[in-house]
XYZ file of C-alpha atoms in Angstrom:
218
model
C 5.201 -8.647 2.151
C 1.510 -7.729 1.935
C -0.530 -8.789 -1.098
C -4.166 -7.910 -1.815
C -6.065 -10.262 -4.124
C -9.232 -9.313 -6.008
C -11.585 -12.261 -6.401
C -10.332 -13.635 -3.104
C -12.771 -16.558 -2.974
C -11.919 -17.878 -6.442
C -10.380 -21.309 -6.848
C -6.967 -19.968 -7.852
C -7.080 -17.135 -5.299
C -7.740 -19.460 -2.344
C -4.779 -21.604 -3.390
C -2.598 -18.503 -3.733
C -3.680 -17.222 -0.325
C -2.624 -20.510 1.274
C 0.782 -20.380 -0.413
C 1.464 -16.754 0.524
C 0.293 -17.241 4.120
C 2.383 -20.421 4.467
C 5.553 -18.548 3.544
C 4.800 -15.879 6.124
C 3.374 -13.147 3.909
C 0.419 -11.004 4.895
C -2.449 -11.540 2.455
C -5.922 -10.042 2.081
C -8.642 -11.201 -0.289
C -11.432 -8.984 -1.617
C -14.751 -10.874 -1.611
C -18.296 -9.959 -2.549
C -20.154 -11.996 0.097
C -19.569 -11.914 3.850
C -20.375 -15.642 4.072
C -17.167 -16.371 2.125
C -15.009 -14.857 4.877
C -14.420 -18.064 6.858
C -12.961 -19.807 3.799
C -10.393 -17.005 3.482
C -9.520 -17.094 7.180
C -9.016 -20.845 6.870
C -6.592 -20.166 3.988
C -4.683 -17.696 6.171
C -6.020 -14.555 4.500
C -7.776 -11.474 5.825
C -11.238 -11.184 4.225
C -12.208 -7.774 2.824
C -15.875 -7.514 1.834
C -16.226 -5.178 -1.150
C -18.198 -5.494 -4.394
C -15.898 -4.502 -7.264
C -18.915 -4.103 -9.561
C -20.249 -1.204 -7.490
C -17.247 0.132 -5.535
C -15.498 3.403 -6.366
C -11.799 3.756 -7.143
C -11.377 5.577 -3.806
C -12.981 2.694 -1.884
C -10.765 0.087 -3.527
C -7.635 2.244 -3.168
C -8.330 2.517 0.563
C -8.169 -1.309 0.829
C -4.955 -1.393 -1.206
C -2.998 1.212 0.772
C 0.101 -0.242 2.392
C 0.187 -3.304 0.121
C 3.356 -4.350 -1.673
C 1.503 -6.127 -4.482
C -1.974 -6.474 -5.964
C -3.278 -9.528 -7.837
C -6.424 -9.437 -9.971
C -7.830 -12.976 -9.924
C -11.538 -12.130 -10.127
C -13.832 -13.445 -12.843
C -17.520 -13.556 -13.596
C -17.220 -17.346 -13.754
C -18.978 -20.022 -15.785
C -22.700 -19.555 -16.195
C -22.519 -15.756 -16.123
C -23.867 -13.758 -19.030
C -22.155 -11.367 -21.418
C -22.973 -8.331 -19.262
C -20.943 -9.645 -16.312
C -17.970 -10.407 -18.537
C -17.844 -6.653 -19.103
C -18.545 -5.613 -15.494
C -16.163 -8.120 -13.840
C -13.582 -9.415 -16.312
C -13.059 -5.976 -17.839
C -14.443 -3.148 -15.691
C -13.457 -4.588 -12.302
C -9.924 -5.240 -13.580
C -9.672 -1.641 -14.811
C -11.029 -0.363 -11.478
C -8.554 -2.480 -9.500
C -5.643 -1.265 -11.629
C -6.685 2.387 -11.240
C -7.025 1.859 -7.481
C -3.540 0.325 -7.315
C -2.138 3.399 -9.066
C -3.979 5.698 -6.646
C -2.774 3.694 -3.624
C 0.809 3.668 -4.863
C 0.985 -0.125 -5.236
C 3.359 -0.667 -8.165
C 3.518 -4.471 -8.340
C 0.409 -5.664 -10.192
C -0.291 -9.154 -11.507
C -3.411 -9.898 -13.532
C -4.759 -13.384 -14.248
C -5.924 -13.263 -17.833
C -6.752 -16.060 -20.284
C -4.992 -17.671 -23.190
C -6.495 -16.160 -26.352
C -7.485 -12.878 -24.677
C -7.627 -10.215 -27.376
C -9.548 -6.909 -27.545
C -10.050 -7.541 -31.270
C -11.368 -11.097 -30.835
C -14.347 -11.712 -33.137
C -17.616 -13.493 -32.354
C -20.798 -13.127 -30.332
C -20.766 -16.245 -28.145
C -20.287 -15.773 -24.386
C -16.714 -17.068 -24.582
C -15.960 -14.600 -27.388
C -17.211 -11.748 -25.196
C -15.062 -13.107 -22.337
C -11.886 -13.182 -24.447
C -12.562 -9.626 -25.659
C -13.203 -8.385 -22.103
C -10.003 -10.014 -20.834
C -8.058 -8.599 -23.773
C -9.406 -5.091 -23.163
C -8.477 -5.310 -19.476
C -4.956 -6.469 -20.365
C -4.542 -3.645 -22.881
C -5.633 -1.091 -20.278
C -3.182 -2.385 -17.676
C -0.344 -2.348 -20.215
C -0.961 1.383 -20.690
C -0.402 2.266 -17.016
C 3.187 3.416 -16.530
C 2.631 3.702 -12.773
C 2.321 -0.102 -12.491
C 4.989 -2.790 -12.680
C 2.513 -5.188 -14.282
C 2.751 -8.820 -15.309
C -0.062 -10.505 -17.247
C -0.444 -14.272 -16.782
C -2.475 -16.233 -19.340
C -3.027 -19.830 -18.219
C -4.160 -22.573 -20.575
C -7.043 -24.933 -19.843
C -7.520 -24.980 -16.062
C -7.848 -28.355 -14.333
C -8.340 -29.532 -10.756
C -5.603 -32.151 -11.081
C -2.989 -32.104 -8.335
C -0.192 -29.704 -9.161
C 3.109 -31.137 -10.346
C 5.205 -28.005 -9.827
C 6.387 -28.388 -13.433
C 5.345 -25.780 -15.983
C 6.048 -24.073 -19.272
C 6.002 -20.287 -18.903
C 6.785 -18.292 -22.029
C 5.484 -15.449 -24.183
C 3.930 -18.155 -26.400
C 3.478 -21.716 -25.188
C 0.727 -23.026 -27.443
C -2.420 -24.461 -25.905
C -2.458 -27.038 -23.150
C -3.793 -27.824 -19.671
C -2.507 -26.490 -16.359
C -3.640 -27.441 -12.823
C -4.958 -24.548 -10.738
C -2.413 -25.571 -8.068
C 0.402 -24.753 -10.482
C -1.176 -21.473 -11.583
C -1.259 -20.384 -7.926
C 2.364 -21.465 -7.444
C 3.452 -19.408 -10.465
C 1.477 -16.385 -9.204
C 3.200 -16.636 -5.812
C 6.589 -16.536 -7.574
C 5.556 -13.709 -9.921
C 4.357 -11.498 -7.066
C 7.830 -11.822 -5.588
C 9.694 -11.341 -8.903
C 9.344 -7.724 -10.062
C 11.865 -8.449 -12.840
C 8.935 -10.016 -14.727
C 7.289 -6.582 -14.996
C 6.185 -5.677 -18.510
C 5.741 -9.293 -19.592
C 2.643 -11.076 -20.893
C 3.173 -14.786 -20.243
C 1.320 -17.930 -21.248
C 1.326 -20.880 -18.864
C 0.767 -24.611 -19.364
C 2.150 -27.754 -17.788
C 5.719 -28.423 -18.877
C 9.217 -29.540 -17.917
C 10.510 -26.734 -15.660
C 10.105 -26.319 -11.891
C 8.037 -23.211 -11.135
C 10.895 -21.182 -9.634
C 13.184 -22.045 -12.560
C 10.487 -21.141 -15.111
C 9.903 -17.733 -13.493
C 13.616 -16.971 -13.170
C 14.175 -17.894 -16.816
C 11.702 -15.254 -18.074
C 12.605 -12.567 -15.525
C 14.314 -9.576 -17.062
C 13.431 -10.610 -20.635
């Protein structure tokens, strides 16, 4: 299986690349800076240098051709201003989804955020972020050519993963190690029966594979 990940140098993406490569999958990560390439190679991924803030749909689709799945795990990141929430968290997600449609890649997983909502009120940076994420999610939901799954993790931590999660349409707020987010993404990519679901994720009682199987087909 070949998976292409947008935001390939992100903390969750690098973990996901390691997991996919370790199970024998082919994985490519889209990165903005050539100097990030060695980190991807170390994780077992093929680095693809492409700036999603300036690339065309055709350029991104060319990188996606032949893939079995696409994962949007890019983000403007902490410290970025409101403008980049729109250009990365929203516009780049829309671009990546459109490119997946053009390239014929049906399986599409997007890493969103708990609380993402296109109607979210407020003018703080985090408010803009939640709106941008919500708008991206809403756009992806409208694409019939994609078998999409939207994953909305709770508060991300760098604690070691436990492999135990709660994955439901509504979980309530809570923390989740990035290790466990990556593990859930690896399962979701491989579980097309979760298509059409928007799922919240926090630490919980169920092993990752059990949690994913329990929501599949719902």
